Structure formats: C-alpha cells, structure tokens
PDB file of C-alpha atoms and ligand atoms in Angstrom:
ATOM      1  CA  MET A  96      65.167  18.635 167.437  1.00 68.00           C
ATOM      2  CA  ASN A  97      66.337  19.785 170.799  1.00 91.00           C
ATOM      3  CA  LYS A  98      69.530  18.513 171.988  1.00 95.00           C
ATOM      4  CA  VAL A  99      70.460  18.182 175.811  1.00 97.00           C
ATOM      5  CA  VAL A 100      73.811  17.103 176.947  1.00 98.00           C
ATOM      6  CA  GLU A 101      74.362  15.814 180.622  1.00 98.00           C
ATOM      7  CA  VAL A 102      77.635  14.836 181.906  1.00 98.00           C
ATOM      8  CA  LEU A 103      77.550  12.579 185.142  1.00 98.00           C
ATOM      9  CA  PRO A 104      80.260  12.166 187.374  1.00 98.00           C
ATOM     10  CA  ASP A 105      80.659   8.237 186.891  1.00 98.00           C
ATOM     11  CA  LYS A 106      79.074   5.372 185.214  1.00 98.00           C
ATOM     12  CA  GLU A 107      76.683   4.427 188.322  1.00 98.00           C
ATOM     13  CA  ALA A 108      75.314   8.197 188.436  1.00 98.00           C
ATOM     14  CA  LEU A 109      74.952   7.935 184.387  1.00 98.00           C
ATOM     15  CA  ILE A 110      72.825   4.914 184.881  1.00 98.00           C
ATOM     16  CA  GLN A 111      70.465   6.166 187.617  1.00 98.00           C
ATOM     17  CA  ARG A 112      70.082   9.487 185.609  1.00 98.00           C
ATOM     18  CA  SER A 113      69.247   7.257 182.544  1.00 98.00           C
ATOM     19  CA  LEU A 114      66.595   5.443 184.581  1.00 99.00           C
ATOM     20  CA  GLU A 115      65.029   8.621 185.913  1.00 98.00           C
ATOM     21  CA  LEU A 116      64.851   9.903 182.127  1.00 98.00           C
ATOM     22  CA  VAL A 117      63.544   6.743 180.750  1.00 99.00           C
ATOM     23  CA  LEU A 118      60.869   6.162 183.513  1.00 98.00           C
ATOM     24  CA  ALA A 119      59.826   9.870 182.968  1.00 98.00           C
ATOM     25  CA  LYS A 120      59.394   9.422 179.294  1.00 98.00           C
ATOM     26  CA  MET A 121      57.767   6.067 179.791  1.00 98.00           C
ATOM     27  CA  GLN A 122      55.200   7.472 182.230  1.00 98.00           C
ATOM     28  CA  ALA A 123      54.571  10.488 179.915  1.00 98.00           C
ATOM     29  CA  ALA A 124      53.868   8.325 176.946  1.00 98.00           C
ATOM     30  CA  ILE A 125      51.352   6.168 178.938  1.00 98.00           C
ATOM     31  CA  ALA A 126      49.666   9.173 180.242  1.00 98.00           C
ATOM     32  CA  HIS A 127      49.242  10.750 176.751  1.00 98.00           C
ATOM     33  CA  ARG A 128      48.659   7.508 174.709  1.00 97.00           C
ATOM     34  CA  GLY A 129      47.862   4.815 176.824  1.00 98.00           C
ATOM     35  CA  LEU A 130      50.953   2.871 176.041  1.00 98.00           C
ATOM     36  CA  CYS A 131      54.922   3.372 175.629  1.00 98.00           C
ATOM     37  CA  THR A 132      56.993   2.119 172.953  1.00 99.00           C
ATOM     38  CA  ILE A 133      60.622   1.780 173.530  1.00 99.00           C
ATOM     39  CA  ALA A 134      63.668   0.318 171.421  1.00 99.00           C
ATOM     40  CA  LEU A 135      66.627  -0.959 173.408  1.00 99.00           C
ATOM     41  CA  SER A 136      70.217  -0.835 172.525  1.00 98.00           C
ATOM     42  CA  GLY A 137      72.469  -3.502 172.896  1.00 97.00           C
ATOM     43  CA  GLY A 138      76.122  -3.781 173.895  1.00 95.00           C
ATOM     44  CA  SER A 139      77.443  -3.762 177.449  1.00 96.00           C
ATOM     45  CA  THR A 140      76.607  -0.151 178.723  1.00 98.00           C
ATOM     46  CA  PRO A 141      72.725  -0.483 179.134  1.00 98.00           C
ATOM     47  CA  LYS A 142      72.594  -3.755 181.108  1.00 98.00           C
ATOM     48  CA  PRO A 143      72.692  -2.264 184.426  1.00 98.00           C
ATOM     49  CA  LEU A 144      70.078   0.270 183.394  1.00 98.00           C
ATOM     50  CA  TYR A 145      67.702  -2.509 182.423  1.00 99.00           C
ATOM     51  CA  GLU A 146      68.361  -4.446 185.595  1.00 98.00           C
ATOM     52  CA  LYS A 147      67.195  -1.169 187.466  1.00 98.00           C
ATOM     53  CA  ILE A 148      64.009  -0.813 185.208  1.00 98.00           C
ATOM     54  CA  ALA A 149      63.149  -4.346 186.158  1.00 98.00           C
ATOM     55  CA  GLN A 150      63.045  -3.383 189.912  1.00 98.00           C
ATOM     56  CA  GLN A 151      60.485  -0.703 189.110  1.00 98.00           C
ATOM     57  CA  ASN A 152      56.758  -1.118 189.511  1.00 97.00           C
ATOM     58  CA  LEU A 153      55.604  -0.145 186.104  1.00 98.00           C
ATOM     59  CA  PRO A 154      52.167  -0.957 184.231  1.00 98.00           C
ATOM     60  CA  TRP A 155      54.060  -3.631 182.054  1.00 98.00           C
ATOM     61  CA  ASP A 156      51.165  -4.308 180.084  1.00 98.00           C
ATOM     62  CA  LYS A 157      51.396  -0.687 178.473  1.00 98.00           C
ATOM     63  CA  ILE A 158      54.939  -1.131 177.495  1.00 99.00           C
ATOM     64  CA  HIS A 159      55.918  -2.522 174.106  1.00 99.00           C
ATOM     65  CA  VAL A 160      59.656  -3.200 173.618  1.00 99.00           C
ATOM     66  CA  PHE A 161      61.570  -3.355 170.240  1.00 99.00           C
ATOM     67  CA  TRP A 162      65.234  -3.389 169.928  1.00 99.00           C
ATOM     68  CA  GLY A 163      67.236  -0.889 167.583  1.00 98.00           C
ATOM     69  CA  ASP A 164      69.452  -3.410 166.353  1.00 98.00           C
ATOM     70  CA  GLU A 165      70.335  -7.126 166.803  1.00 98.00           C
ATOM     71  CA  ARG A 166      73.503  -9.241 165.767  1.00 98.00           C
ATOM     72  CA  TYR A 167      72.308 -12.069 163.358  1.00 98.00           C
ATOM     73  CA  VAL A 168      72.526 -14.889 165.897  1.00 98.00           C
ATOM     74  CA  PRO A 169      69.835 -16.963 167.745  1.00 98.00           C
ATOM     75  CA  PRO A 170      68.206 -15.402 170.701  1.00 98.00           C
ATOM     76  CA  THR A 171      70.113 -17.921 173.070  1.00 98.00           C
ATOM     77  CA  HIS A 172      73.384 -16.970 171.853  1.00 98.00           C
ATOM     78  CA  PRO A 173      75.654 -14.985 174.114  1.00 98.00           C
ATOM     79  CA  ASP A 174      75.826 -12.054 171.617  1.00 97.00           C
ATOM     80  CA  SER A 175      72.085 -11.694 171.406  1.00 98.00           C
ATOM     81  CA  ASN A 176      70.856  -8.185 172.334  1.00 98.00           C
ATOM     82  CA  GLU A 177      67.466  -9.945 172.739  1.00 98.00           C
ATOM     83  CA  ARG A 178      69.214 -12.421 175.170  1.00 98.00           C
ATOM     84  CA  MET A 179      70.940  -9.721 177.299  1.00 98.00           C
ATOM     85  CA  ALA A 180      67.527  -7.647 177.786  1.00 98.00           C
ATOM     86  CA  ARG A 181      65.537 -10.767 178.487  1.00 98.00           C
ATOM     87  CA  GLN A 182      67.991 -11.814 181.393  1.00 98.00           C
ATOM     88  CA  ALA A 183      68.487  -8.248 182.839  1.00 98.00           C
ATOM     89  CA  TRP A 184      64.801  -7.214 182.577  1.00 98.00           C
ATOM     90  CA  LEU A 185      62.247  -8.821 180.546  1.00 98.00           C
ATOM     91  CA  ASP A 186      62.117 -12.098 182.128  1.00 98.00           C
ATOM     92  CA  GLN A 187      62.194 -10.565 185.682  1.00 98.00           C
ATOM     93  CA  VAL A 188      58.832  -8.669 185.044  1.00 98.00           C
ATOM     94  CA  PRO A 189      55.341  -9.912 184.091  1.00 98.00           C
ATOM     95  CA  MET A 190      55.238  -8.352 180.785  1.00 98.00           C
ATOM     96  CA  PRO A 191      52.879  -9.840 178.219  1.00 98.00           C
ATOM     97  CA  ALA A 192      54.996 -11.911 175.758  1.00 98.00           C
ATOM     98  CA  SER A 193      52.962 -10.245 173.036  1.00 98.00           C
ATOM     99  CA  ASN A 194      54.407  -6.804 174.262  1.00 98.00           C
ATOM    100  CA  ILE A 195      58.068  -7.996 173.218  1.00 98.00           C
ATOM    101  CA  HIS A 196      58.887  -7.466 169.520  1.00 98.00           C
ATOM    102  CA  PRO A 197      62.550  -9.015 168.961  1.00 98.00           C
ATOM    103  CA  MET A 198      64.323  -8.812 165.729  1.00 98.00           C
ATOM    104  CA  PRO A 199      63.823 -12.209 163.885  1.00 98.00           C
ATOM    105  CA  THR A 200      67.204 -13.778 163.197  1.00 98.00           C
ATOM    106  CA  GLY A 201      66.130 -17.285 162.273  1.00 97.00           C
ATOM    107  CA  SER A 202      65.610 -17.608 158.464  1.00 98.00           C
ATOM    108  CA  GLY A 203      69.134 -17.544 157.618  1.00 98.00           C
ATOM    109  CA  ASP A 204      68.581 -14.675 155.179  1.00 98.00           C
ATOM    110  CA  PRO A 205      69.104 -11.208 157.029  1.00 98.00           C
ATOM    111  CA  ALA A 206      67.453  -9.428 154.123  1.00 98.00           C
ATOM    112  CA  GLN A 207      64.432 -11.574 154.466  1.00 98.00           C
ATOM    113  CA  ASP A 208      64.202 -11.085 158.287  1.00 98.00           C
ATOM    114  CA  ALA A 209      64.756  -7.367 157.933  1.00 98.00           C
ATOM    115  CA  ASN A 210      61.757  -7.171 155.569  1.00 98.00           C
ATOM    116  CA  LEU A 211      59.694  -9.400 157.993  1.00 98.00           C
ATOM    117  CA  HIS A 212      60.460  -7.198 160.852  1.00 98.00           C
ATOM    118  CA  GLU A 213      59.603  -4.200 158.929  1.00 98.00           C
ATOM    119  CA  ALA A 214      56.292  -5.619 158.072  1.00 97.00           C
ATOM    120  CA  ASP A 215      55.545  -6.608 161.585  1.00 98.00           C
ATOM    121  CA  LEU A 216      56.435  -2.755 162.624  1.00 98.00           C
ATOM    122  CA  GLN A 217      54.264  -1.409 160.005  1.00 98.00           C
ATOM    123  CA  ALA A 218      51.540  -3.610 161.361  1.00 98.00           C
ATOM    124  CA  PHE A 219      51.871  -2.723 164.886  1.00 98.00           C
ATOM    125  CA  PHE A 220      52.034   1.074 164.029  1.00 98.00           C
ATOM    126  CA  HIS A 221      49.631   0.807 161.293  1.00 98.00           C
ATOM    127  CA  THR A 222      51.853   2.591 158.899  1.00 97.00           C
ATOM    128  CA  GLN A 223      51.958   2.308 155.008  1.00 93.00           C
ATOM    129  CA  PRO A 224      55.257   1.398 153.269  1.00 88.00           C
ATOM    130  CA  GLY A 225      57.370   4.591 153.182  1.00 88.00           C
ATOM    131  CA  GLU A 226      55.789   5.898 156.273  1.00 96.00           C
ATOM    132  CA  PHE A 227      58.067   6.158 159.488  1.00 98.00           C
ATOM    133  CA  PRO A 228      56.351   5.571 162.820  1.00 98.00           C
ATOM    134  CA  ALA A 229      57.311   7.569 165.882  1.00 98.00           C
ATOM    135  CA  LEU A 230      58.578   5.317 168.738  1.00 98.00           C
ATOM    136  CA  ASP A 231      58.105   7.169 172.097  1.00 98.00           C
ATOM    137  CA  ILE A 232      61.836   6.258 173.173  1.00 98.00           C
ATOM    138  CA  ILE A 233      64.844   4.879 171.239  1.00 99.00           C
ATOM    139  CA  LEU A 234      67.911   4.081 173.447  1.00 99.00           C
ATOM    140  CA  LEU A 235      71.370   4.032 171.864  1.00 99.00           C
ATOM    141  CA  GLY A 236      74.745   3.437 172.492  1.00 98.00           C
ATOM    142  CA  MET A 237      77.787   4.491 170.476  1.00 98.00           C
ATOM    143  CA  GLY A 238      80.707   2.409 169.838  1.00 98.00           C
ATOM    144  CA  ASP A 239      84.345   3.618 169.846  1.00 98.00           C
ATOM    145  CA  ASP A 240      84.134   4.085 166.111  1.00 98.00           C
ATOM    146  CA  GLY A 241      81.169   6.218 166.491  1.00 98.00           C
ATOM    147  CA  HIS A 242      78.490   3.815 165.222  1.00 98.00           C
ATOM    148  CA  THR A 243      75.088   3.445 166.806  1.00 98.00           C
ATOM    149  CA  ALA A 244      72.627   0.750 166.526  1.00 98.00           C
ATOM    150  CA  SER A 245      74.395  -1.204 163.536  1.00 98.00           C
ATOM    151  CA  LEU A 246      74.834   1.849 161.537  1.00 98.00           C
ATOM    152  CA  PHE A 247      78.604   1.205 161.131  1.00 98.00           C
ATOM    153  CA  PRO A 248      81.150   3.493 159.168  1.00 98.00           C
ATOM    154  CA  HIS A 249      80.998   3.670 155.555  1.00 98.00           C
ATOM    155  CA  THR A 250      78.367   0.761 155.294  1.00 98.00           C
ATOM    156  CA  ASP A 251      75.290   0.546 152.954  1.00 98.00           C
ATOM    157  CA  ALA A 252      73.161   0.863 155.935  1.00 98.00           C
ATOM    158  CA  LEU A 253      73.915   4.262 156.330  1.00 98.00           C
ATOM    159  CA  GLN A 254      72.353   5.362 152.943  1.00 98.00           C
ATOM    160  CA  VAL A 255      69.057   3.514 153.481  1.00 98.00           C
ATOM    161  CA  ARG A 256      66.375   6.368 153.516  1.00 97.00           C
ATOM    162  CA  ASP A 257      63.152   4.354 152.600  1.00 97.00           C
ATOM    163  CA  ARG A 258      63.176   1.435 154.783  1.00 97.00           C
ATOM    164  CA  LEU A 259      62.248   0.987 158.509  1.00 98.00           C
ATOM    165  CA  ILE A 260      64.733  -1.947 159.000  1.00 98.00           C
ATOM    166  CA  THR A 261      67.885  -2.788 157.135  1.00 98.00           C
ATOM    167  CA  VAL A 262      70.839  -5.155 157.090  1.00 98.00           C
ATOM    168  CA  GLY A 263      73.766  -3.774 158.887  1.00 98.00           C
ATOM    169  CA  ASN A 264      77.459  -5.127 158.522  1.00 97.00           C
ATOM    170  CA  LYS A 265      80.240  -5.247 161.504  1.00 97.00           C
ATOM    171  CA  ASP A 266      83.500  -6.546 159.906  1.00 95.00           C
ATOM    172  CA  GLY A 267      81.242  -8.811 157.497  1.00 95.00           C
ATOM    173  CA  GLN A 268      79.003  -9.892 160.205  1.00 97.00           C
ATOM    174  CA  PRO A 269      75.414  -9.311 159.362  1.00 98.00           C
ATOM    175  CA  ARG A 270      73.182  -7.301 161.790  1.00 98.00           C
ATOM    176  CA  LEU A 271      69.654  -6.177 161.553  1.00 98.00           C
ATOM    177  CA  THR A 272      69.171  -2.487 162.334  1.00 98.00           C
ATOM    178  CA  PHE A 273      66.682   0.414 162.616  1.00 99.00           C
ATOM    179  CA  THR A 274      67.525   2.879 159.868  1.00 98.00           C
ATOM    180  CA  ALA A 275      68.654   6.506 160.459  1.00 98.00           C
ATOM    181  CA  PRO A 276      65.279   7.767 159.384  1.00 98.00           C
ATOM    182  CA  LEU A 277      63.317   5.545 161.591  1.00 98.00           C
ATOM    183  CA  ILE A 278      65.601   6.492 164.455  1.00 98.00           C
ATOM    184  CA  ASN A 279      64.913  10.313 163.597  1.00 98.00           C
ATOM    185  CA  GLN A 280      61.038   9.767 163.678  1.00 98.00           C
ATOM    186  CA  ALA A 281      61.362   9.136 167.457  1.00 98.00           C
ATOM    187  CA  ARG A 282      59.721  11.348 170.110  1.00 98.00           C
ATOM    188  CA  THR A 283      62.617  10.859 172.176  1.00 98.00           C
ATOM    189  CA  VAL A 284      66.396   9.429 171.573  1.00 98.00           C
ATOM    190  CA  ILE A 285      68.543   8.795 174.365  1.00 99.00           C
ATOM    191  CA  PHE A 286      72.272   8.040 173.984  1.00 98.00           C
ATOM    192  CA  VAL A 287      73.684   6.423 177.121  1.00 98.00           C
ATOM    193  CA  VAL A 288      77.595   6.658 176.594  1.00 98.00           C
ATOM    194  CA  ALA A 289      80.315   5.594 179.235  1.00 98.00           C
ATOM    195  CA  GLY A 290      84.196   5.280 179.282  1.00 98.00           C
ATOM    196  CA  ALA A 291      87.211   7.220 177.919  1.00 98.00           C
ATOM    197  CA  SER A 292      87.310   5.021 174.881  1.00 98.00           C
ATOM    198  CA  LYS A 293      84.379   6.852 173.652  1.00 98.00           C
ATOM    199  CA  ARG A 294      85.941  10.318 173.896  1.00 98.00           C
ATOM    200  CA  PRO A 295      87.732  10.522 170.421  1.00 98.00           C
ATOM    201  CA  ALA A 296      84.479   9.485 168.494  1.00 98.00           C
ATOM    202  CA  LEU A 297      82.321  11.932 170.703  1.00 98.00           C
ATOM    203  CA  ALA A 298      84.693  14.654 169.823  1.00 98.00           C
ATOM    204  CA  GLN A 299      83.901  13.948 166.123  1.00 98.00           C
ATOM    205  CA  VAL A 300      80.356  13.499 166.496  1.00 98.00           C
ATOM    206  CA  PHE A 301      80.014  16.841 168.436  1.00 97.00           C
ATOM    207  CA  ALA A 302      82.155  18.681 165.834  1.00 97.00           C
ATOM    208  CA  ASP A 303      80.701  21.286 163.699  1.00 96.00           C
ATOM    209  CA  VAL A 304      82.126  19.462 160.733  1.00 97.00           C
ATOM    210  CA  ALA A 305      83.031  15.865 160.475  1.00 98.00           C
ATOM    211  CA  ASP A 306      82.447  13.106 158.184  1.00 98.00           C
ATOM    212  CA  ASP A 307      78.760  11.450 158.861  1.00 98.00           C
ATOM    213  CA  SER A 308      79.889   8.162 157.065  1.00 98.00           C
ATOM    214  CA  GLN A 309      82.800   7.886 159.377  1.00 98.00           C
ATOM    215  CA  TYR A 310      80.943   8.805 162.353  1.00 98.00           C
ATOM    216  CA  PRO A 311      77.553   7.551 161.831  1.00 98.00           C
ATOM    217  CA  SER A 312      75.890   8.788 165.263  1.00 98.00           C
ATOM    218  CA  ARG A 313      76.002  12.273 163.369  1.00 98.00           C
ATOM    219  CA  LEU A 314      73.304  10.965 161.548  1.00 98.00           C
ATOM    220  CA  ILE A 315      70.945  11.010 164.484  1.00 98.00           C
ATOM    221  CA  GLN A 316      69.060  14.287 164.382  1.00 98.00           C
ATOM    222  CA  PRO A 317      65.568  13.262 165.644  1.00 97.00           C
ATOM    223  CA  GLN A 318      62.458  15.455 164.931  1.00 89.00           C
ATOM    224  CA  GLY A 319      61.924  15.260 168.770  1.00 97.00           C
ATOM    225  CA  GLU A 320      64.053  15.239 171.897  1.00 98.00           C
ATOM    226  CA  LEU A 321      67.699  14.108 171.582  1.00 98.00           C
ATOM    227  CA  TRP A 322      69.488  13.321 174.876  1.00 98.00           C
ATOM    228  CA  TRP A 323      72.939  12.691 175.367  1.00 98.00           C
ATOM    229  CA  LEU A 324      73.776  11.128 178.844  1.00 98.00           C
ATOM    230  CA  LEU A 325      77.532  10.575 179.246  1.00 98.00           C
ATOM    231  CA  ASP A 326      79.599   9.747 182.057  1.00 98.00           C
ATOM    232  CA  GLN A 327      82.775  11.878 182.844  1.00 98.00           C
ATOM    233  CA  ALA A 328      85.247   9.628 181.389  1.00 98.00           C
ATOM    234  CA  ALA A 329      83.471   9.842 177.963  1.00 98.00           C
ATOM    235  CA  GLY A 330      82.081  13.312 177.884  1.00 97.00           C
ATOM    236  CA  GLU A 331      84.612  15.636 179.803  1.00 93.00           C
ATOM    237  CA  GLU A 332      85.464  17.482 176.727  1.00 91.00           C
ATOM    238  CA  ILE A 333      81.952  17.817 175.380  1.00 91.00           C
ATOM    239  CA  GLN A 334      79.881  20.978 175.858  1.00 70.00           C
ATOM    240  CA  GLY A 335      76.192  20.916 175.628  1.00 59.00           C
TER     241      GLY A 335
HETATM  242  C1  6PG B 233      75.119  -3.411 169.729  1.00 74.85           C
HETATM  243  C2  6PG B 233      74.508  -2.123 169.909  1.00 74.85           C
HETATM  244  C3  6PG B 233      75.701  -1.091 169.655  1.00 74.85           C
HETATM  245  C4  6PG B 233      76.235  -0.403 170.878  1.00 74.85           C
HETATM  246  C5  6PG B 233      77.570   0.142 170.892  1.00 74.85           C
HETATM  247  C6  6PG B 233      78.134   0.480 172.197  1.00 74.85           C
HETATM  248  O1  6PG B 233      74.490  -4.320 169.078  1.00 74.85           O
HETATM  249  O2  6PG B 233      76.256  -3.710 170.026  1.00 74.85           O
HETATM  250  O3  6PG B 233      73.405  -1.902 169.737  1.00 74.85           O
HETATM  251  O4  6PG B 233      75.236   0.082 168.884  1.00 74.85           O
HETATM  252  O5  6PG B 233      75.311   0.414 171.547  1.00 74.85           O
HETATM  253  O6  6PG B 233      78.485  -0.698 170.257  1.00 74.85           O
HETATM  254  O7  6PG B 233      78.431  -0.758 172.904  1.00 74.85           O
HETATM  255  P1  6PG B 233      78.841  -0.696 174.291  1.00 74.85           P
HETATM  256  O8  6PG B 233      77.759  -0.125 175.218  1.00 74.85           O
HETATM  257  O9  6PG B 233      79.111  -2.079 174.822  1.00 74.85           O
HETATM  258  O10 6PG B 233      80.095   0.151 174.374  1.00 74.85           O
END
C-alpha cells in the first residue's frame, strides 16, 4: 500500500481535486484494461463530485459502476445511495444500463440480497468463492464516528473476512456493504472527507495506535493506492 494524504483549502477545492484524481484513474484503467470498474460511496459529500463527473466527456460504455454500500431501502427512497448517484450522474449520461450494478435491496432479506450481489460480482469479475476481485477505484467517505462504507463501529460486518458483501448495521438499520477485504483488494481507494465534524475520528484513524473496531476506517489498508483527500476543516491536524 502507498498512502497519500492531501489537504485542500475548502470543500470546493476538495471536490475539484477528487474529480481530477478519479478521472486520471478512470483513464488509466481504460487505457490498460479496456474498462474501468468504480464503486461509489454514499452520503452527502460525494454528490457534487458525481455532478462534475457527469459533465465530463468519457467513454461511458467502458465504465462499470458499483456501490460500496447501500441502505436497505428501495432505489426510489430518499436515503438510497443508488438514487443519489443516478440523479447526480448516471441519469445525466448515456451509460448503458448494463454497466450499472446497484446493490439489490428488494427481497426483504438483507442477507439474501448480500449473497445475490456477491454472486453477481463473482460472475462479473469471473472470480471463485473466496477470491476477491480488484476494482479499479473504490470511493469512500468517513462518518463522524470513523465508519466507512457501512462498516460501523463494533458491528459483525467488521469481522467478515471470507465474503465480498455482507450486511452492515447502523443503529439497528440493515445496510449492504463491501467487506474490508474486498475494499482492500482495490487498485485505488480514495477517501473524500470534508468538515470539522470529521476531525476527531480522523485523528484516531491516523493515530499509530487506536481501536480498529471503534474506528473502522483504520481497517482500510489496500494492496494498491490509498488516497485521503481532505478539506482543511477536516484535515488541518493531519500530517501525510
Ligand atoms: C453512506 C456512506 C457512508 C458515508 C459516510 C460519510 O451510505 O452513508 O456510504 O459511509 O460515506 O457516512 O457520509 P457524509 O459524506 O454524508 O458525511
């Protein structure tokens, strides 16, 4: 793993830098392998980034979109990460529907949907059970509590090492999430984190010693590149 930390002066500069990095990694993936696989983060921070990506002139048929986690709600629900990304980006560009791989949340059984999505990923990436595919780019956010994707503090999802997808739990609400080992297999992981409310958790995530179960973003130590893109409000006390 090689870790790069960049602190940008404000949210707008953070989003612009995130765009530049994502575009560079997309173009490199397409140049090297003919396609780019990218997993999106949810929440509020990345929405302006997705809006900017939608304004680019990219080979949309060569880009495959996944999600690193999803709330267990229909894709029409206001809390849906799929809904946010479609509105901000995917509905604005001519990307083939078959290039968009949302996490299923329709069976009423999160564990069953997690298994279904895992099977879909294995089919797409031609991997066998127990084998972890390497996505080109995984975008991540970080909660005020130090969670990432839907790997929340002191939840069972943190311990899952033999699956690609598992069921996360936020205050009793089920979520589907990439597991830590799947995230760590990525070629490039990019955290995009903004705001002063993230500062205390960031201090723990970047500390030499802290509780990984309390601050699950510490579990993200990918084989490939790890980028932390922070705005000044979140990252002013962080050294690279
Ligand atoms: C989600 C996200 C989650 C998010 C963090 C940060 O489903 O909410 O995937 O991991 O990235 O909670 O959220 P904000 O960007 O809204 O602060």
